[in-house]
mmCIF file of C-alpha atoms in Angstrom:
data_model
loop_
_atom_site.group_PDB
_atom_site.id
_atom_site.type_symbol
_atom_site.label_atom_id
_atom_site.label_comp_id
_atom_site.label_asym_id
_atom_site.label_seq_id
_atom_site.Cartn_x
_atom_site.Cartn_y
_atom_site.Cartn_z
ATOM 1 C CA MET J 306 191.067 153.518 -52.978
ATOM 2 C CA LEU J 307 186.892 152.547 -53.614
ATOM 3 C CA THR J 308 185.399 154.539 -56.484
ATOM 4 C CA VAL J 309 182.309 156.684 -55.956
ATOM 5 C CA LEU J 310 180.211 157.951 -59.250
ATOM 6 C CA GLU J 311 177.666 161.291 -59.405
ATOM 7 C CA PRO J 312 176.376 160.749 -61.950
ATOM 8 C CA GLU J 313 174.504 163.987 -62.049
ATOM 9 C CA GLY J 314 176.935 166.507 -61.191
ATOM 10 C CA LEU J 315 175.212 168.224 -58.784
ATOM 11 C CA TYR J 316 177.735 170.753 -57.220
ATOM 12 C CA PRO J 317 180.259 172.882 -58.909
ATOM 13 C CA ASP J 318 182.925 170.803 -56.872
ATOM 14 C CA THR J 319 184.070 168.332 -54.876
ATOM 15 C CA ALA J 320 185.875 169.891 -51.879
ATOM 16 C CA LEU J 321 183.528 168.553 -49.425
ATOM 17 C CA GLU J 322 183.254 164.998 -50.352
ATOM 18 C CA GLU J 323 187.267 164.579 -50.837
ATOM 19 C CA ALA J 324 187.893 166.279 -47.424
ATOM 20 C CA LEU J 325 184.961 163.954 -46.277
ATOM 21 C CA PHE J 326 186.181 161.164 -47.506
ATOM 22 C CA GLY J 327 189.571 161.665 -45.951
ATOM 23 C CA GLY J 328 191.516 159.928 -49.348
ATOM 24 C CA ARG J 329 190.110 156.774 -48.919
ATOM 25 C CA LEU J 330 187.654 156.849 -51.362
ATOM 26 C CA ARG J 331 187.774 158.725 -54.851
ATOM 27 C CA LEU J 332 184.486 160.651 -56.573
ATOM 28 C CA LEU J 333 183.787 160.947 -59.994
ATOM 29 C CA ARG J 334 180.529 162.225 -62.182
ATOM 30 C CA GLY J 335 178.561 162.859 -64.876
ATOM 31 C CA GLY J 336 177.674 165.554 -66.483
ATOM 32 C CA GLY J 337 174.174 165.989 -65.462
ATOM 33 C CA GLU J 338 170.194 164.753 -65.573
ATOM 34 C CA ALA J 339 170.421 162.652 -68.662
ATOM 35 C CA GLY J 340 170.011 159.935 -66.548
ATOM 36 C CA LEU J 341 172.561 156.695 -66.326
ATOM 37 C CA ALA J 342 172.091 155.338 -69.529
ATOM 38 C CA ALA J 343 173.698 159.087 -71.150
ATOM 39 C CA LEU J 344 176.489 157.975 -68.468
ATOM 40 C CA PRO J 345 179.741 156.203 -70.107
ATOM 41 C CA ASP J 346 180.051 152.048 -69.378
ATOM 42 C CA ALA J 347 183.699 153.050 -68.071
ATOM 43 C CA LEU J 348 182.584 154.808 -65.872
ATOM 44 C CA CYS J 349 180.042 153.231 -64.720
ATOM 45 C CA ALA J 350 182.168 149.674 -64.145
ATOM 46 C CA GLU J 351 184.606 151.894 -62.058
ATOM 47 C CA ALA J 352 181.214 152.651 -59.521
ATOM 48 C CA GLU J 353 181.691 150.561 -56.171
ATOM 49 C CA GLY J 354 179.740 153.693 -54.622
ATOM 50 C CA LEU J 355 176.996 155.326 -56.227
ATOM 51 C CA PHE J 356 175.112 158.297 -55.677
ATOM 52 C CA ILE J 357 171.507 158.308 -56.723
ATOM 53 C CA PHE J 358 168.903 161.897 -56.650
ATOM 54 C CA ARG J 359 167.398 162.791 -59.791
ATOM 55 C CA ASN J 360 167.795 159.216 -60.989
ATOM 56 C CA TRP J 361 165.801 155.660 -61.321
ATOM 57 C CA LEU J 362 168.013 152.650 -60.334
ATOM 58 C CA ARG J 363 166.455 150.153 -62.199
ATOM 59 C CA ALA J 364 167.347 146.139 -62.152
ATOM 60 C CA GLU J 365 168.431 146.567 -66.063
ATOM 61 C CA ASP J 366 170.633 149.220 -64.761
ATOM 62 C CA LEU J 367 173.208 146.865 -62.551
ATOM 63 C CA PRO J 368 174.575 144.879 -65.317
ATOM 64 C CA ARG J 369 176.311 148.510 -65.947
ATOM 65 C CA PHE J 370 178.134 148.492 -63.094
ATOM 66 C CA PRO J 371 179.253 145.018 -61.954
ATOM 67 C CA LYS J 372 181.993 145.841 -58.878
ATOM 68 C CA LEU J 373 178.713 148.287 -57.192
ATOM 69 C CA ARG J 374 178.879 147.691 -53.251
ATOM 70 C CA ALA J 375 177.075 150.307 -52.223
ATOM 71 C CA VAL J 376 173.967 152.753 -53.024
ATOM 72 C CA VAL J 377 173.293 156.116 -51.410
ATOM 73 C CA ARG J 378 170.290 157.765 -52.259
ATOM 74 C CA MET J 379 170.310 161.618 -51.390
ATOM 75 C CA GLY J 380 166.760 161.912 -49.892
ATOM 76 C CA VAL J 381 164.480 160.135 -47.572
ATOM 77 C CA GLY J 382 162.417 158.334 -50.365
ATOM 78 C CA TYR J 383 163.820 155.248 -52.033
ATOM 79 C CA ASP J 384 161.086 154.216 -54.283
ATOM 80 C CA ARG J 385 162.986 155.365 -57.152
ATOM 81 C CA LEU J 386 165.768 152.586 -56.581
ATOM 82 C CA ASP J 387 164.903 148.859 -57.631
ATOM 83 C CA ARG J 388 165.753 146.967 -53.845
ATOM 84 C CA ALA J 389 164.702 143.941 -54.749
ATOM 85 C CA ALA J 390 167.122 143.134 -57.223
ATOM 86 C CA LEU J 391 169.842 145.545 -54.889
ATOM 87 C CA ALA J 392 169.450 143.195 -52.548
ATOM 88 C CA GLU J 393 169.758 139.948 -55.278
ATOM 89 C CA ARG J 394 173.190 141.602 -55.677
ATOM 90 C CA GLY J 395 173.912 142.003 -52.273
ATOM 91 C CA ILE J 396 174.170 146.142 -52.887
ATOM 92 C CA ALA J 397 173.954 147.724 -49.892
ATOM 93 C CA VAL J 398 171.328 150.725 -49.809
ATOM 94 C CA CYS J 399 171.152 153.755 -47.471
ATOM 95 C CA ASN J 400 168.620 156.916 -47.346
ATOM 96 C CA ILE J 401 169.593 160.618 -45.472
ATOM 97 C CA PRO J 402 166.503 160.722 -43.909
ATOM 98 C CA ASP J 403 167.353 163.672 -41.646
ATOM 99 C CA TYR J 404 167.444 166.350 -43.591
ATOM 100 C CA GLY J 405 164.689 168.918 -44.840
ATOM 101 C CA THR J 406 163.106 167.324 -41.680
ATOM 102 C CA THR J 407 161.867 171.264 -40.440
ATOM 103 C CA GLU J 408 161.490 172.688 -44.143
ATOM 104 C CA VAL J 409 158.676 169.925 -45.259
ATOM 105 C CA ALA J 410 157.150 170.316 -42.156
ATOM 106 C CA ASP J 411 156.867 173.752 -42.276
ATOM 107 C CA HIS J 412 155.479 173.613 -46.039
ATOM 108 C CA ALA J 413 153.259 171.433 -45.214
ATOM 109 C CA VAL J 414 151.410 173.292 -42.368
ATOM 110 C CA ALA J 415 152.309 176.167 -44.904
ATOM 111 C CA LEU J 416 150.256 175.044 -46.875
ATOM 112 C CA ALA J 417 147.364 174.251 -44.322
ATOM 113 C CA LEU J 418 147.416 177.330 -43.297
ATOM 114 C CA ALA J 419 146.860 179.123 -46.258
ATOM 115 C CA LEU J 420 144.399 176.981 -47.602
ATOM 116 C CA ARG J 421 142.288 177.355 -43.602
ATOM 117 C CA ARG J 422 142.949 180.803 -43.624
ATOM 118 C CA GLY J 423 141.843 182.096 -46.870
ATOM 119 C CA ILE J 424 144.487 183.332 -48.005
ATOM 120 C CA ALA J 425 144.137 181.701 -51.532
ATOM 121 C CA LEU J 426 141.316 182.708 -52.235
ATOM 122 C CA HIS J 427 141.659 186.016 -51.558
ATOM 123 C CA HIS J 428 144.658 186.872 -52.978
ATOM 124 C CA ASP J 429 143.549 184.762 -55.901
ATOM 125 C CA LEU J 430 139.960 186.721 -55.805
ATOM 126 C CA GLN J 431 142.354 190.207 -55.383
ATOM 127 C CA ARG J 432 144.372 189.584 -58.677
ATOM 128 C CA GLY J 433 140.489 189.101 -60.514
ATOM 129 C CA ASP J 434 139.377 191.996 -62.708
ATOM 130 C CA SER J 435 139.381 195.656 -61.757
ATOM 131 C CA PRO J 436 137.525 196.168 -59.346
ATOM 132 C CA ALA J 437 138.043 193.086 -57.524
ATOM 133 C CA ALA J 438 135.456 193.291 -54.414
ATOM 134 C CA TRP J 439 137.198 194.259 -51.378
ATOM 135 C CA THR J 440 135.425 191.345 -49.153
ATOM 136 C CA GLN J 441 135.421 188.102 -47.596
ATOM 137 C CA VAL J 442 134.465 185.205 -49.109
ATOM 138 C CA GLU J 443 132.165 182.936 -47.223
ATOM 139 C CA THR J 444 133.295 179.666 -47.481
ATOM 140 C CA PRO J 445 133.464 175.893 -45.731
ATOM 141 C CA LEU J 446 137.448 176.053 -46.835
ATOM 142 C CA ILE J 447 137.872 179.114 -44.050
ATOM 143 C CA GLN J 448 137.843 177.670 -40.176
ATOM 144 C CA ARG J 449 139.157 178.285 -36.533
ATOM 145 C CA LEU J 450 141.969 176.228 -36.726
ATOM 146 C CA GLY J 451 141.139 176.102 -32.793
ATOM 147 C CA GLU J 452 138.580 174.183 -33.907
ATOM 148 C CA GLN J 453 139.391 172.356 -36.091
ATOM 149 C CA ASN J 454 141.081 167.959 -35.909
ATOM 150 C CA PHE J 455 144.138 167.674 -37.882
ATOM 151 C CA GLY J 456 145.213 164.519 -38.530
ATOM 152 C CA ILE J 457 148.321 163.225 -40.059
ATOM 153 C CA LEU J 458 149.194 159.521 -41.994
ATOM 154 C CA GLY J 459 152.344 158.721 -40.878
ATOM 155 C CA LEU J 460 153.710 160.024 -37.835
ATOM 156 C CA GLY J 461 158.121 158.760 -38.793
ATOM 157 C CA ARG J 462 160.139 162.417 -38.299
ATOM 158 C CA ILE J 463 158.496 164.744 -40.769
ATOM 159 C CA GLY J 464 154.883 163.660 -39.215
ATOM 160 C CA THR J 465 155.487 164.399 -35.716
ATOM 161 C CA ALA J 466 157.499 167.569 -36.393
ATOM 162 C CA VAL J 467 154.681 168.516 -38.173
ATOM 163 C CA ALA J 468 152.315 167.246 -35.190
ATOM 164 C CA LEU J 469 154.364 169.957 -32.603
ATOM 165 C CA ARG J 470 153.501 172.713 -34.808
ATOM 166 C CA ALA J 471 149.625 172.507 -35.660
ATOM 167 C CA LYS J 472 150.056 171.843 -31.594
ATOM 168 C CA ALA J 473 151.204 175.284 -31.930
ATOM 169 C CA PHE J 474 147.780 176.710 -33.989
ATOM 170 C CA GLY J 475 145.742 175.503 -31.361
ATOM 171 C CA PHE J 476 144.754 172.231 -33.681
ATOM 172 C CA ASP J 477 143.209 169.075 -31.807
ATOM 173 C CA VAL J 478 145.941 166.616 -33.263
ATOM 174 C CA ALA J 479 145.718 163.033 -33.981
ATOM 175 C CA PHE J 480 147.769 159.967 -36.236
ATOM 176 C CA TYR J 481 147.406 157.202 -37.403
ATOM 177 C CA ASP J 482 150.951 154.902 -37.769
ATOM 178 C CA PRO J 483 150.984 151.431 -37.544
ATOM 179 C CA HIS J 484 154.662 151.308 -37.211
ATOM 180 C CA LEU J 485 154.995 152.740 -34.200
ATOM 181 C CA PRO J 486 155.627 152.053 -30.198
ATOM 182 C CA ASN J 487 152.348 152.487 -27.473
ATOM 183 C CA GLY J 488 153.293 155.572 -25.810
ATOM 184 C CA VAL J 489 154.506 158.405 -28.745
ATOM 185 C CA ASP J 490 151.200 159.545 -28.084
ATOM 186 C CA ARG J 491 151.292 160.517 -24.845
ATOM 187 C CA ALA J 492 154.932 161.874 -24.937
ATOM 188 C CA LEU J 493 153.633 164.307 -27.901
ATOM 189 C CA GLY J 494 150.579 164.962 -25.882
ATOM 190 C CA ILE J 495 148.430 164.302 -29.166
ATOM 191 C CA THR J 496 145.774 161.385 -30.463
ATOM 192 C CA ARG J 497 146.173 157.781 -31.425
ATOM 193 C CA CYS J 498 143.697 156.053 -34.117
ATOM 194 C CA ARG J 499 144.108 152.620 -34.619
ATOM 195 C CA SER J 500 143.040 152.602 -37.946
ATOM 196 C CA LEU J 501 143.230 155.006 -41.228
ATOM 197 C CA GLU J 502 139.474 155.007 -40.753
ATOM 198 C CA ALA J 503 138.953 156.767 -36.942
ATOM 199 C CA LEU J 504 141.789 158.524 -38.002
ATOM 200 C CA MET J 505 139.378 159.918 -41.767
ATOM 201 C CA GLU J 506 136.675 159.817 -39.574
ATOM 202 C CA ARG J 507 137.200 162.325 -36.667
ATOM 203 C CA THR J 508 139.890 164.433 -39.408
ATOM 204 C CA ASP J 509 138.877 168.683 -40.533
ATOM 205 C CA THR J 510 142.733 169.008 -42.089
ATOM 206 C CA LEU J 511 144.560 166.081 -43.686
ATOM 207 C CA SER J 512 148.662 166.131 -43.759
ATOM 208 C CA LEU J 513 149.874 162.907 -45.123
ATOM 209 C CA HIS J 514 153.145 161.787 -44.235
ATOM 210 C CA ALA J 515 153.803 158.300 -44.832
ATOM 211 C CA PRO J 516 156.554 156.790 -47.151
ATOM 212 C CA LEU J 517 155.681 154.946 -50.618
ATOM 213 C CA THR J 518 156.076 151.120 -50.368
ATOM 214 C CA ARG J 519 153.528 148.561 -51.804
ATOM 215 C CA ALA J 520 150.709 149.413 -48.184
ATOM 216 C CA THR J 521 150.660 152.744 -49.006
ATOM 217 C CA THR J 522 150.401 153.103 -53.057
ATOM 218 C CA GLY J 523 146.602 154.337 -53.742
ATOM 219 C CA LEU J 524 145.836 154.409 -49.681
ATOM 220 C CA VAL J 525 144.194 156.946 -49.255
ATOM 221 C CA ASP J 526 141.073 156.645 -51.937
ATOM 222 C CA GLU J 527 137.422 157.991 -52.230
ATOM 223 C CA PRO J 528 136.399 155.085 -49.756
ATOM 224 C CA ALA J 529 139.044 157.073 -47.628
ATOM 225 C CA LEU J 530 138.483 160.708 -48.580
ATOM 226 C CA ARG J 531 135.165 160.221 -48.164
ATOM 227 C CA ARG J 532 135.608 159.093 -44.661
ATOM 228 C CA LEU J 533 137.147 162.735 -44.025
ATOM 229 C CA ARG J 534 134.223 165.472 -42.350
ATOM 230 C CA PRO J 535 132.598 168.044 -44.794
ATOM 231 C CA GLY J 536 134.589 171.130 -45.810
ATOM 232 C CA ALA J 537 138.043 168.584 -44.923
ATOM 233 C CA VAL J 538 141.234 170.221 -46.470
ATOM 234 C CA VAL J 539 143.891 167.442 -47.743
ATOM 235 C CA VAL J 540 147.605 168.179 -48.105
ATOM 236 C CA ASN J 541 150.643 165.260 -49.960
ATOM 237 C CA THR J 542 153.843 167.109 -49.324
ATOM 238 C CA ALA J 543 155.228 163.134 -48.877
ATOM 239 C CA ARG J 544 154.264 160.926 -52.106
ATOM 240 C CA GLY J 545 152.129 161.774 -55.272
ATOM 241 C CA PRO J 546 151.044 157.487 -55.218
ATOM 242 C CA ILE J 547 149.591 158.244 -51.754
ATOM 243 C CA LEU J 548 146.665 159.989 -53.195
ATOM 244 C CA ASP J 549 144.061 158.917 -55.237
ATOM 245 C CA LEU J 550 144.319 162.294 -57.630
ATOM 246 C CA ASP J 551 141.149 161.494 -59.736
ATOM 247 C CA ALA J 552 139.126 160.821 -56.573
ATOM 248 C CA LEU J 553 140.852 163.877 -55.048
ATOM 249 C CA GLU J 554 139.118 165.997 -58.336
ATOM 250 C CA ARG J 555 135.883 164.157 -57.512
ATOM 251 C CA CYS J 556 135.275 164.653 -53.842
ATOM 252 C CA LEU J 557 136.950 168.501 -54.636
ATOM 253 C CA ARG J 558 134.307 169.256 -57.924
ATOM 254 C CA ASP J 559 130.860 167.867 -55.440
ATOM 255 C CA GLY J 560 131.956 169.910 -52.209
ATOM 256 C CA HIS J 561 132.385 166.769 -49.819
ATOM 257 C CA LEU J 562 136.790 168.659 -49.327
ATOM 258 C CA ALA J 563 137.221 172.130 -49.754
ATOM 259 C CA GLY J 564 140.694 172.162 -50.544
ATOM 260 C CA ALA J 565 143.842 170.732 -51.344
ATOM 261 C CA GLY J 566 147.485 171.859 -51.323
ATOM 262 C CA LEU J 567 149.507 169.369 -53.498
ATOM 263 C CA ASP J 568 154.054 168.899 -53.170
ATOM 264 C CA VAL J 569 153.366 166.041 -54.942
ATOM 265 C CA LEU J 570 151.919 164.605 -57.651
ATOM 266 C CA PRO J 571 151.847 160.846 -59.064
ATOM 267 C CA VAL J 572 153.804 161.358 -62.329
ATOM 268 C CA GLU J 573 157.012 163.979 -61.616
ATOM 269 C CA PRO J 574 156.966 165.998 -63.835
ATOM 270 C CA PRO J 575 153.825 165.752 -64.264
ATOM 271 C CA GLY J 576 154.426 166.454 -68.014
ATOM 272 C CA ALA J 577 156.277 163.043 -68.897
ATOM 273 C CA GLY J 578 152.287 161.671 -69.129
ATOM 274 C CA PRO J 579 149.313 162.242 -69.469
ATOM 275 C CA VAL J 580 148.224 165.340 -67.104
ATOM 276 C CA PRO J 581 146.017 164.802 -64.657
ATOM 277 C CA SER J 582 142.290 166.285 -65.371
ATOM 278 C CA LEU J 583 143.029 168.314 -61.333
ATOM 279 C CA LEU J 584 145.900 169.842 -62.165
ATOM 280 C CA SER J 585 144.837 170.332 -65.683
ATOM 281 C CA ALA J 586 141.777 172.563 -64.611
ATOM 282 C CA TYR J 587 144.295 173.974 -61.898
ATOM 283 C CA ARG J 588 146.098 175.402 -64.853
ATOM 284 C CA ALA J 589 143.260 176.629 -66.649
ATOM 285 C CA ARG J 590 142.086 178.889 -63.713
ATOM 286 C CA GLU J 591 138.662 177.463 -63.674
ATOM 287 C CA SER J 592 136.635 179.006 -61.159
ATOM 288 C CA TRP J 593 135.149 176.457 -59.166
ATOM 289 C CA LEU J 594 138.856 175.932 -58.163
ATOM 290 C CA ALA J 595 139.438 179.315 -56.927
ATOM 291 C CA GLY J 596 141.304 179.654 -54.171
ATOM 292 C CA ARG J 597 140.517 175.287 -52.990
ATOM 293 C CA LEU J 598 143.686 174.010 -54.438
ATOM 294 C CA ILE J 599 147.731 175.109 -54.370
ATOM 295 C CA VAL J 600 150.580 173.255 -56.330
ATOM 296 C CA THR J 601 154.063 173.666 -55.211
ATOM 297 C CA PRO J 602 156.144 171.326 -57.412
ATOM 298 C CA HIS J 603 158.125 169.531 -55.336
ATOM 299 C CA SER J 604 159.677 171.655 -53.647
ATOM 300 C CA ALA J 605 158.440 171.234 -49.448
ATOM 301 C CA PHE J 606 161.945 170.131 -49.251
ATOM 302 C CA HIS J 607 163.997 173.599 -50.635
ATOM 303 C CA THR J 608 166.193 175.954 -48.893
ATOM 304 C CA PRO J 609 169.885 176.464 -49.344
ATOM 305 C CA SER J 610 170.451 174.941 -45.764
ATOM 306 C CA ALA J 611 168.558 172.381 -46.915
ATOM 307 C CA TYR J 612 170.717 171.532 -49.975
ATOM 308 C CA ALA J 613 173.818 171.076 -47.757
ATOM 309 C CA ASP J 614 172.296 168.898 -45.640
ATOM 310 C CA ILE J 615 171.687 166.887 -48.049
ATOM 311 C CA ARG J 616 175.525 167.066 -49.691
ATOM 312 C CA ARG J 617 176.844 166.640 -46.395
ATOM 313 C CA ARG J 618 175.020 163.479 -44.744
ATOM 314 C CA SER J 619 175.399 161.397 -48.234
ATOM 315 C CA ALA J 620 179.012 161.615 -48.257
ATOM 316 C CA GLU J 621 179.368 161.204 -44.488
ATOM 317 C CA THR J 622 176.987 158.071 -45.270
ATOM 318 C CA MET J 623 178.904 156.603 -48.256
ATOM 319 C CA HIS J 624 182.183 156.935 -46.281
ATOM 320 C CA GLU J 625 180.660 154.562 -43.416
ATOM 321 C CA ILE J 626 178.451 152.418 -45.596
ATOM 322 C CA LEU J 627 181.822 151.674 -47.763
ATOM 323 C CA THR J 628 184.523 151.606 -45.423
ATOM 324 C CA SER J 629 183.237 149.900 -42.286
ATOM 325 C CA GLY J 630 180.073 148.511 -43.893
ATOM 326 C CA VAL J 631 178.078 149.385 -41.347
ATOM 327 C CA SER J 632 176.062 152.439 -41.349
ATOM 328 C CA ALA J 633 173.315 154.345 -39.489
ATOM 329 C CA ASN J 634 171.050 154.720 -42.910
ATOM 330 C CA TRP J 635 171.588 151.581 -43.850
ATOM 331 C CA ILE J 636 167.596 150.284 -45.348
ATOM 332 C CA PRO J 637 167.631 146.634 -44.608
ATOM 333 C CA PRO J 638 165.948 144.731 -47.868
ATOM 334 C CA GLU J 639 163.289 143.294 -45.828
ATOM 335 C CA SER J 640 161.517 146.751 -45.361
ATOM 336 C CA GLU J 641 158.929 148.440 -46.635
#
């Protein structure tokens, strides 16, 4: 019987996994979020399959897993895995690309709407000292949606779901994704931009949905942000390092950008390193940021249904890759 290790003890029981494994795999579990280093060597030595959720799997961790044949990242992004080291060992890597799609898309559009309709701004003002002014605020943040261009960086599953939602609200939608075949724009009834620069120059509200790769790390830097239309809004529910947070702060401070919604940060949780000055200003409720910045704790994916999807699809994927060597979720080593 093949042995699979779930290091974090995420669920109260293993009934679902055991039913899906059908007696061909057995599941061993660790005890918490302390990381792989806290696991007993004997437990690691048995693992032929490894689930990764919050942990990072680095090259220096791999000698503790001499039997390891497959890793399933319990999520969409796989930047937590040292894929070069795993490929060198011939260890298969899979992710779960088809969970949380609707949740993240809903969250991205909700952030955009909360900013563009002034909901966050007026909410903050109505919590001010009594009597709070019972009036609307004139600001470039608030615009008619049907007169706005909505730009999407990365038109995968989530980006496509965002495009459909943005269209439903009347936005003029465009995207940039160099990896997609021709015709996607026509199928969805949206505009394709052939360069990042072209997307930025026509965009009032930007939503990021690219994976974190070598090519996308730092991609949305200050020159890119400066190409956005004056008074633009930026939403990031993808990965923190794609967006230069210091550049974002400068563009917010001088008014080039009207607002931003962030579900992800370059370092998570932010207390694990120096706290970005933009986040410090946000937490201090500095007046220049009132209603212009919304931060959520990498929670865009979260619903009970999404957690159930992660659990079920992760178990199914692990069973597929270990018993047949084939899975639709397998990530080729040469992929970005």
